[in-house]
PDB file of C-alpha atoms in Angstrom:
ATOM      1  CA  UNK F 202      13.935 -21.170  39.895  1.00 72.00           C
ATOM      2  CA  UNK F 203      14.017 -24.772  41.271  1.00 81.00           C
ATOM      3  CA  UNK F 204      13.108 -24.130  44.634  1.00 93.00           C
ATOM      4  CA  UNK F 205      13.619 -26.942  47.155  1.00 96.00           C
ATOM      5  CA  UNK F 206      15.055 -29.768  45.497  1.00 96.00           C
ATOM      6  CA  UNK F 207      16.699 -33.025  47.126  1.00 97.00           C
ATOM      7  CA  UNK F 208      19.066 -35.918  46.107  1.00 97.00           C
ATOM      8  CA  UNK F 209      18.597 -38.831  45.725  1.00 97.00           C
ATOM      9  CA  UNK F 210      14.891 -39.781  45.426  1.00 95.00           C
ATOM     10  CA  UNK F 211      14.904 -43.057  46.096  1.00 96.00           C
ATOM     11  CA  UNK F 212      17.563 -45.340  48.390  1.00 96.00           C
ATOM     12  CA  UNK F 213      18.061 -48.253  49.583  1.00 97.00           C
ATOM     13  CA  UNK F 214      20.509 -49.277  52.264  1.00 96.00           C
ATOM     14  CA  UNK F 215      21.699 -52.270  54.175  1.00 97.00           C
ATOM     15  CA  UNK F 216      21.808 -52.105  58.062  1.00 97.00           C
ATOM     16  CA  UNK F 217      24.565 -50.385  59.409  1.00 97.00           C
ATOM     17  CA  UNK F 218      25.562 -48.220  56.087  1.00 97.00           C
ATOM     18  CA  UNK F 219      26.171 -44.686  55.816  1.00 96.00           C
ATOM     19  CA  UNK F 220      24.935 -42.238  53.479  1.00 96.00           C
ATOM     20  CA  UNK F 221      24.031 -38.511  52.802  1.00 97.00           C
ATOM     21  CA  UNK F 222      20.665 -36.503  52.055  1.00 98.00           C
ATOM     22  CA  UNK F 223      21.251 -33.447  49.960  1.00 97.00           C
ATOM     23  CA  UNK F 224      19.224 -30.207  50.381  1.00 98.00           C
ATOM     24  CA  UNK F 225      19.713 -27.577  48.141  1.00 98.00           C
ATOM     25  CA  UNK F 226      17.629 -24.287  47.645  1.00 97.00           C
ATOM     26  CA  UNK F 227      17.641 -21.495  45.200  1.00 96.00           C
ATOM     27  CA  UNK F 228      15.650 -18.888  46.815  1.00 95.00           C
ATOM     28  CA  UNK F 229      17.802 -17.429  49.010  1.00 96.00           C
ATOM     29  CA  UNK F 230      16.369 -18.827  52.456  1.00 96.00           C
ATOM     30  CA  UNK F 231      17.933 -18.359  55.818  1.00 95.00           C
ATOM     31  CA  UNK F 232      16.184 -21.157  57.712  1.00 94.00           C
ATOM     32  CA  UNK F 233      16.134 -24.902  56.391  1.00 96.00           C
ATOM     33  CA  UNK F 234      14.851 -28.035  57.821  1.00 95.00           C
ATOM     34  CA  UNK F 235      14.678 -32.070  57.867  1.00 97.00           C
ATOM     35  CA  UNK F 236      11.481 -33.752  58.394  1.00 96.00           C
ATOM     36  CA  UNK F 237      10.585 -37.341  58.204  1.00 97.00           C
ATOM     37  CA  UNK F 238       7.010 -38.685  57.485  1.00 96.00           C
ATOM     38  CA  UNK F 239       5.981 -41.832  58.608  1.00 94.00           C
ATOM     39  CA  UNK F 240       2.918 -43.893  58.327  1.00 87.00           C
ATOM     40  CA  UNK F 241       0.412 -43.080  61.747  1.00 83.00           C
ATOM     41  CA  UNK F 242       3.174 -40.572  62.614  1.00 85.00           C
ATOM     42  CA  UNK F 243       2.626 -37.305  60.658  1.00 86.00           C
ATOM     43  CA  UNK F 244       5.873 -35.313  59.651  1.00 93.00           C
ATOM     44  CA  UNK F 245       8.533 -34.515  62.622  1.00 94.00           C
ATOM     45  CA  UNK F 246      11.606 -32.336  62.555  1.00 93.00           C
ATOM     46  CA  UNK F 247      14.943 -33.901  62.853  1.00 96.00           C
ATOM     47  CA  UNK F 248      16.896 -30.730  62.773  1.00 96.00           C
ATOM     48  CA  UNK F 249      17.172 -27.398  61.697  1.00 94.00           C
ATOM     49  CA  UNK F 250      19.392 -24.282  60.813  1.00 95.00           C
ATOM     50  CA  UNK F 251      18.710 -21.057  60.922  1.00 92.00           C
ATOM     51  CA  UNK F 252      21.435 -19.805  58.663  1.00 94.00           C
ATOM     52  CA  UNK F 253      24.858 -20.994  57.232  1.00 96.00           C
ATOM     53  CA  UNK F 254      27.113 -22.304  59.821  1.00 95.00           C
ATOM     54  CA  UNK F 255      24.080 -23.392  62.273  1.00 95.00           C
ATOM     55  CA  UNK F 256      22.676 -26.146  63.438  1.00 96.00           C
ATOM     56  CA  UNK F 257      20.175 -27.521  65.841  1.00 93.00           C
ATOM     57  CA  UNK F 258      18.443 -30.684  67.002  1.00 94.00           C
ATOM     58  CA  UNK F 259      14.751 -30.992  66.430  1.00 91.00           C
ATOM     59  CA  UNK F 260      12.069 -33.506  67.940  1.00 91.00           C
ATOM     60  CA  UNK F 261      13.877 -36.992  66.744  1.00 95.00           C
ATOM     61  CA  UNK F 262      17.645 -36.082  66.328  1.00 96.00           C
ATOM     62  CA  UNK F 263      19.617 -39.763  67.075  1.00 96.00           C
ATOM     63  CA  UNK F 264      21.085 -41.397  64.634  1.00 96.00           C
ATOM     64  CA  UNK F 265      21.612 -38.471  62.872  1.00 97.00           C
ATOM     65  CA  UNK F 266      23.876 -35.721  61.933  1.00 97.00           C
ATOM     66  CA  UNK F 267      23.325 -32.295  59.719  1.00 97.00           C
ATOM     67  CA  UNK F 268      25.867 -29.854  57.895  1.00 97.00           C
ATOM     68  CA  UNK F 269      24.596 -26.028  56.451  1.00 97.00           C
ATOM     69  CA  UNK F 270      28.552 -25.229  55.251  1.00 95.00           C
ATOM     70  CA  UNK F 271      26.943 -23.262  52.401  1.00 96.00           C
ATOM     71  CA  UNK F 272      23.326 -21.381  52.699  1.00 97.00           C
ATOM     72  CA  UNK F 273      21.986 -22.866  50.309  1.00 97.00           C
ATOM     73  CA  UNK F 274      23.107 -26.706  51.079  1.00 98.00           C
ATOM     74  CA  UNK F 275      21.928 -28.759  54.045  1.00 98.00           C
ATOM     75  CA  UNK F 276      22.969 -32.086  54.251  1.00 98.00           C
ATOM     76  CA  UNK F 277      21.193 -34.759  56.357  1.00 98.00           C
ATOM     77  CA  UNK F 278      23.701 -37.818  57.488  1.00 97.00           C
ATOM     78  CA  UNK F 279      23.353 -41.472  58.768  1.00 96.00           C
ATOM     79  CA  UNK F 280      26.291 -42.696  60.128  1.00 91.00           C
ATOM     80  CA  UNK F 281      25.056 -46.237  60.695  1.00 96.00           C
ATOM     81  CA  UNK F 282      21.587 -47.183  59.264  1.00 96.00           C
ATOM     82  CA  UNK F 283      18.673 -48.776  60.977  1.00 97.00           C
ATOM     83  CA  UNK F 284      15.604 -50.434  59.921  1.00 97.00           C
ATOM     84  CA  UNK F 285      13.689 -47.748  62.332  1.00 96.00           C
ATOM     85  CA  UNK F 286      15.276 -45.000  59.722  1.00 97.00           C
ATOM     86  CA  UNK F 287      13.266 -46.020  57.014  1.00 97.00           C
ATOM     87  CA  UNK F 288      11.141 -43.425  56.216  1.00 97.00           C
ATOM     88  CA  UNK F 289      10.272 -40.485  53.347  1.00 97.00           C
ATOM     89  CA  UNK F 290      12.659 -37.679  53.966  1.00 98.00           C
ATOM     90  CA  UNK F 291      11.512 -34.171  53.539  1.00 97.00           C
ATOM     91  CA  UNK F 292      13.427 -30.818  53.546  1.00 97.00           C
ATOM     92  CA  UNK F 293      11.959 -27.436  53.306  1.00 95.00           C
ATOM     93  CA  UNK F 294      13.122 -24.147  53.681  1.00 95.00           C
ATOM     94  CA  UNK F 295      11.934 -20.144  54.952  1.00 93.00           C
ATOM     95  CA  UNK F 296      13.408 -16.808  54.189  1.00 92.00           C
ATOM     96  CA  UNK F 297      13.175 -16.275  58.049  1.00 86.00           C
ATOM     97  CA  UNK F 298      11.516 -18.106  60.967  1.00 81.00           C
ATOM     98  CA  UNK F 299       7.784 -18.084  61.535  1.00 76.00           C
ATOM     99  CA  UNK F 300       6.588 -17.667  58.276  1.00 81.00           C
ATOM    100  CA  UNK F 301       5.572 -19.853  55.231  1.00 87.00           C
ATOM    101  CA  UNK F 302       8.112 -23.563  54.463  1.00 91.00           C
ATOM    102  CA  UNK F 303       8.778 -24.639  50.836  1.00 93.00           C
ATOM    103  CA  UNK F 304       8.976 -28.216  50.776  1.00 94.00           C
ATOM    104  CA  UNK F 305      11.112 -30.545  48.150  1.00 95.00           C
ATOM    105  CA  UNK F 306       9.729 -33.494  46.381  1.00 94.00           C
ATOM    106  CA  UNK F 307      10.928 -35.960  49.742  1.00 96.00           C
ATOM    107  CA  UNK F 308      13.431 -39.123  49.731  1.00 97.00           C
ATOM    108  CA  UNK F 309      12.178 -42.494  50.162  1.00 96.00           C
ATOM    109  CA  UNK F 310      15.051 -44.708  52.430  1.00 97.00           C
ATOM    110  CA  UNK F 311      14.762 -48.296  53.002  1.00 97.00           C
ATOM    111  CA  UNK F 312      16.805 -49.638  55.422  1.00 97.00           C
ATOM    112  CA  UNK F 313      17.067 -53.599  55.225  1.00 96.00           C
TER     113      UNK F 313
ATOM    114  CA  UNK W 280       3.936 -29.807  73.970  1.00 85.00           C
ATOM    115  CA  UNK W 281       1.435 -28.596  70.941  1.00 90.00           C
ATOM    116  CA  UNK W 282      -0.624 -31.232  69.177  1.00 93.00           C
ATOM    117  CA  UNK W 283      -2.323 -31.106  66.392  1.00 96.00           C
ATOM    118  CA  UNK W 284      -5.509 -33.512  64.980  1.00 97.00           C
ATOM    119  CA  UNK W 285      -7.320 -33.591  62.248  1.00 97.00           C
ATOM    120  CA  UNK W 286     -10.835 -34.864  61.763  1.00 93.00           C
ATOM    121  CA  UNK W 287     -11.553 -36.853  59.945  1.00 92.00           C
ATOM    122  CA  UNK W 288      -8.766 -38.940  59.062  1.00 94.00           C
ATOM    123  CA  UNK W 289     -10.555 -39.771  55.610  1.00 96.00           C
ATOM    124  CA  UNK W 290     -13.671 -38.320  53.620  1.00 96.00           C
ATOM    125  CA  UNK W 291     -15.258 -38.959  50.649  1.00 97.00           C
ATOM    126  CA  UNK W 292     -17.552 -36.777  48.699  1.00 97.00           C
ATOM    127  CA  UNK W 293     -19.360 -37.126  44.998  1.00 97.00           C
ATOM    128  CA  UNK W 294     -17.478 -33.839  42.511  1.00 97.00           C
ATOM    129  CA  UNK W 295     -18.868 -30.472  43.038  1.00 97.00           C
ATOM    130  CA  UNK W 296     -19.872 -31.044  46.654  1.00 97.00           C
ATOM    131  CA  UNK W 297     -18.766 -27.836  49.028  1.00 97.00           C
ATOM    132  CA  UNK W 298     -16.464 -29.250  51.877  1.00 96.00           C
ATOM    133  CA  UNK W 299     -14.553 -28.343  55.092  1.00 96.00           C
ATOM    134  CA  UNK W 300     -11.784 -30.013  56.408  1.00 97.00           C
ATOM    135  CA  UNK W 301     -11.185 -29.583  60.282  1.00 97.00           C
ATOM    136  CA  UNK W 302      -7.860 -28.907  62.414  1.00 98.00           C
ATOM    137  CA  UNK W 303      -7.254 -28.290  65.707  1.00 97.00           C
ATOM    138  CA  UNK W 304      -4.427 -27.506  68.075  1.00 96.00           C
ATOM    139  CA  UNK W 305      -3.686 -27.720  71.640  1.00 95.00           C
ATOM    140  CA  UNK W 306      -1.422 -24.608  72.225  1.00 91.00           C
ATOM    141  CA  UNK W 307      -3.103 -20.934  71.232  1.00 89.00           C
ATOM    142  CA  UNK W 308       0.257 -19.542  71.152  1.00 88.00           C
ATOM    143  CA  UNK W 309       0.672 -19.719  67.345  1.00 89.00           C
ATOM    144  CA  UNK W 310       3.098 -18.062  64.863  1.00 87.00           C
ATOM    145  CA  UNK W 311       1.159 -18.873  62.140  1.00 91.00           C
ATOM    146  CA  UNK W 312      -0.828 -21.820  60.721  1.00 94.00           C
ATOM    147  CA  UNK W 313      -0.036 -23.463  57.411  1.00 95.00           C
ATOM    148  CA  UNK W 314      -2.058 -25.641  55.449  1.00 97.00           C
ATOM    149  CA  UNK W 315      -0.740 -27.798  52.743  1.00 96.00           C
ATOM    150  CA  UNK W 316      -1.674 -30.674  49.732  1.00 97.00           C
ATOM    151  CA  UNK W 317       0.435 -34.029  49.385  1.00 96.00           C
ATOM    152  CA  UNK W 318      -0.589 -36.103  46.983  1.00 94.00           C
ATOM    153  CA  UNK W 319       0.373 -39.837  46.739  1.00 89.00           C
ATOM    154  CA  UNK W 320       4.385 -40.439  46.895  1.00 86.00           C
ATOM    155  CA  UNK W 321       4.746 -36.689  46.247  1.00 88.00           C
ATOM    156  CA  UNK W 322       5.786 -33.297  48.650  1.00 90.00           C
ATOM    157  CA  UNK W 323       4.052 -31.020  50.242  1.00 94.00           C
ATOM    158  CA  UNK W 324       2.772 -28.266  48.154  1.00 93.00           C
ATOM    159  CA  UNK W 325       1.662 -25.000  50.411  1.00 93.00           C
ATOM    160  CA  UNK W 326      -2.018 -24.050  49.915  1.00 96.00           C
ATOM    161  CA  UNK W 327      -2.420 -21.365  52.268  1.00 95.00           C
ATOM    162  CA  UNK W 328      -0.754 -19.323  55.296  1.00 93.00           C
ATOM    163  CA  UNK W 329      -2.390 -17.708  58.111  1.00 93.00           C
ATOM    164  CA  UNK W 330      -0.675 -16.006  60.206  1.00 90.00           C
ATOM    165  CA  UNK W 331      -1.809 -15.643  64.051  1.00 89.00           C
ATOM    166  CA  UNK W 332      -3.200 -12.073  63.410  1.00 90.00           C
ATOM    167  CA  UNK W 333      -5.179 -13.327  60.972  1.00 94.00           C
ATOM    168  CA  UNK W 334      -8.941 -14.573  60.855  1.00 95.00           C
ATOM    169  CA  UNK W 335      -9.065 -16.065  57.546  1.00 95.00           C
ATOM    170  CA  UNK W 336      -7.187 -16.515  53.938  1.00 96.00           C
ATOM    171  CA  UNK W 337      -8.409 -17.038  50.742  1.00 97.00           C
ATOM    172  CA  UNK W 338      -6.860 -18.387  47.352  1.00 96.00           C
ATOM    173  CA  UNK W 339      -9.254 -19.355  44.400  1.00 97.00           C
ATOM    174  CA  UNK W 340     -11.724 -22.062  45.711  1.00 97.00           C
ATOM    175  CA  UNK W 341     -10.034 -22.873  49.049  1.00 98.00           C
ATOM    176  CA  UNK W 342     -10.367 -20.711  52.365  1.00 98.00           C
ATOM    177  CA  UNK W 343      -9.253 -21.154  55.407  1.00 97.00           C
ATOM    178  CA  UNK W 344     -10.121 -19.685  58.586  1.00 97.00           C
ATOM    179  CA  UNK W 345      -8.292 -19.544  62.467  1.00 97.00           C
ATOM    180  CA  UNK W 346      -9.850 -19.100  65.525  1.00 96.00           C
ATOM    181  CA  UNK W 347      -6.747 -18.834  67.963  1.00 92.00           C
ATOM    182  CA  UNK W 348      -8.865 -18.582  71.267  1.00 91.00           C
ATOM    183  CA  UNK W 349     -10.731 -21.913  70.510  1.00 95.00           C
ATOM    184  CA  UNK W 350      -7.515 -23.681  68.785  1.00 95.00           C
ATOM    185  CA  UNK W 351      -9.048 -24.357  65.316  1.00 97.00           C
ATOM    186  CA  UNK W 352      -8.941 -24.013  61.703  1.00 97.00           C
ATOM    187  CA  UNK W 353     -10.808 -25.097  59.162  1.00 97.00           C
ATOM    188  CA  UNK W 354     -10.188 -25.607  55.539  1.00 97.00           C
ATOM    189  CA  UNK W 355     -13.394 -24.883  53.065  1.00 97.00           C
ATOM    190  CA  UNK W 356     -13.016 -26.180  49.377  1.00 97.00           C
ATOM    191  CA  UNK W 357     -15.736 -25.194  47.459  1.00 98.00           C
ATOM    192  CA  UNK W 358     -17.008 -27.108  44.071  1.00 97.00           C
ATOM    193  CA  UNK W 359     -14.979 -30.184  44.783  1.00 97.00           C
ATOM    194  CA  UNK W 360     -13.626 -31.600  41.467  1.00 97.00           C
ATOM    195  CA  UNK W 361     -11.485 -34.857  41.463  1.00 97.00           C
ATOM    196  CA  UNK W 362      -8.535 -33.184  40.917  1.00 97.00           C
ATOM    197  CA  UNK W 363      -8.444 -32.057  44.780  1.00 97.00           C
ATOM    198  CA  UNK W 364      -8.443 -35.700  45.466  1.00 97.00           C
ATOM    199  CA  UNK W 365      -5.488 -35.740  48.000  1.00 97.00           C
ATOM    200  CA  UNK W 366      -4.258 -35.336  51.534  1.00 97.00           C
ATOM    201  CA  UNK W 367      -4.879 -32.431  53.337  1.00 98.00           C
ATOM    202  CA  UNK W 368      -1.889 -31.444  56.330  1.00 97.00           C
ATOM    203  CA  UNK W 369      -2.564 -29.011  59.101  1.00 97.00           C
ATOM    204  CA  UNK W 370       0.650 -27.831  60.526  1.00 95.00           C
ATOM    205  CA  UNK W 371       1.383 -25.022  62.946  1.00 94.00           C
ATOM    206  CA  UNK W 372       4.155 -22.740  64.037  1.00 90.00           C
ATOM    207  CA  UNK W 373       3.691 -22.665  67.907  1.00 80.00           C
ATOM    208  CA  UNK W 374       7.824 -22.154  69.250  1.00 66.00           C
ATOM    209  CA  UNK W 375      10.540 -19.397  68.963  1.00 63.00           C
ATOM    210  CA  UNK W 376      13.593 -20.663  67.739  1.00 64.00           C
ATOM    211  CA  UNK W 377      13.537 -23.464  65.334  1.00 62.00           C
ATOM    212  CA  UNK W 378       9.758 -22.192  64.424  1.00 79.00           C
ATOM    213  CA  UNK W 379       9.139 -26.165  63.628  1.00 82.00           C
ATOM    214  CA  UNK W 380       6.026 -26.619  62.083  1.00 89.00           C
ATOM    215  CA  UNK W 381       4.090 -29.091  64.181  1.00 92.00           C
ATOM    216  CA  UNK W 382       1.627 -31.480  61.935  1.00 94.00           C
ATOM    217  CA  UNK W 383      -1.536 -33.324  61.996  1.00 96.00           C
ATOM    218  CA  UNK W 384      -1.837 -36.685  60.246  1.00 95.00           C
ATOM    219  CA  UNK W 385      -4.109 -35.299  57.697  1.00 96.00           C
ATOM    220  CA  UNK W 386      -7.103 -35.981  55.958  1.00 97.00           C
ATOM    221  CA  UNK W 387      -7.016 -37.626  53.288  1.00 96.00           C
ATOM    222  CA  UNK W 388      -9.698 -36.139  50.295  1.00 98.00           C
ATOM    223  CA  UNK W 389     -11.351 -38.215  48.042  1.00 97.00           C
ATOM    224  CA  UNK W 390     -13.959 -36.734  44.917  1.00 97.00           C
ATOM    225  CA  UNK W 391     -15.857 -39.202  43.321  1.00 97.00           C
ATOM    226  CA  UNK W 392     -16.892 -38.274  39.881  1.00 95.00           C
TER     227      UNK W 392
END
């Protein structure tokens, strides 16, 4: 049981690139979300889903986009890098809403 | 919109000193609150839950406690040992819907041998 586990761990990208953040989780969960953490800021939500096939924006969606075609998978995109985006990327997930979030080990982008 | 703060923003204590970390929210209208361990360049590692029906929880040397009506929690570690050396996050679940958690910036723990 792996429980929240992301790819890659570490990137770096050049302004205006593209790439994709991988969420995957083997317990089963319903709801799964983005965060990023960023010094002085705390943790915020980019977006959400609340089961396979669902999305929704969160408290700092632009500049990027999200995918949940499989329950377990939630991909987090950038279409066109910034230097703002460079931050630690965290997912977690919940069986249901309103109760406890399993967090992965995070993704640390640099955007030059 | 709910905030969340945590005081103090750093603390330092000599090992096996008891301790109590402070969090505090501006919206009452909690799901739950969650509190939770990141150490450095690592996640977030859940340490307790307490849901908004609940006064306190309690899990080996840590307990936390919620007072809804006055918008706090507080985290107690007792017997400090370096090992807890880390930062503590305060994060509640305040909206229907997404049920974001909402965070504090943390205090960061240190245990001086």
């Amino acid at each position: 049981n792996a429980g929240v586990t992301q790819t890659p761990k570490f990137r770096v990208l050049k302004t205006g690139q593209s790439m994709t953040l991988l969420c995957a989780q083997d317990m089963n969960h319903e709801y799964m979300y983005w965060y990023r953490q960023d010094p002085g800021m705390g943790l915020r939500l980019i977006h959400y889903s609340v089961g396979e096939g669902t999305t929704a924006k969160g408290e700092v969606p632009d500049g990027y986009n999200v995918s949940r075609l499989k329950k377990q998978n939630f991909l987090l995109g950038l279409e066109s890098a910034a230097p703002s985006q460079t931050s630690v990327y965290f997912c977690a997930s919940s069986r249901t809403g309103g109760i406890e979030q399993f967090f992965g080990p995070g993704t640390r982008l640099t955007v030059l | 919109k709910q905030e969340v703060t945590q005081i103090p923003a750093a603390l330092s204590v000599p090992e096996g000193e008891n301790l109590v970390l402070n969090c505090s929210f501006t919206d009452s209208a909690i799901y739950n609150l969650q509190w939770f361990r990141q150490d450095p360049g690592k996640g977030l590692t859940s340490l307790l839950l307490i849901q908004s029906s609940q006064r306190e929880q309690t899990s080996g040397r840590l307990n936390a406690s919620l007072d809804k009506s006055s918008g706090r929690s507080t985290l107690y570690i007792a017997a400090s040992q370096p090992g807890d050396s880390a930062t503590y996050l305060c994060a509640v679940v305040s909206g229907a819907g997404s049920y974001q958690l909402t965070f504090g910036k943390g205090t960061k723990l240190s245990v001086i041998p």
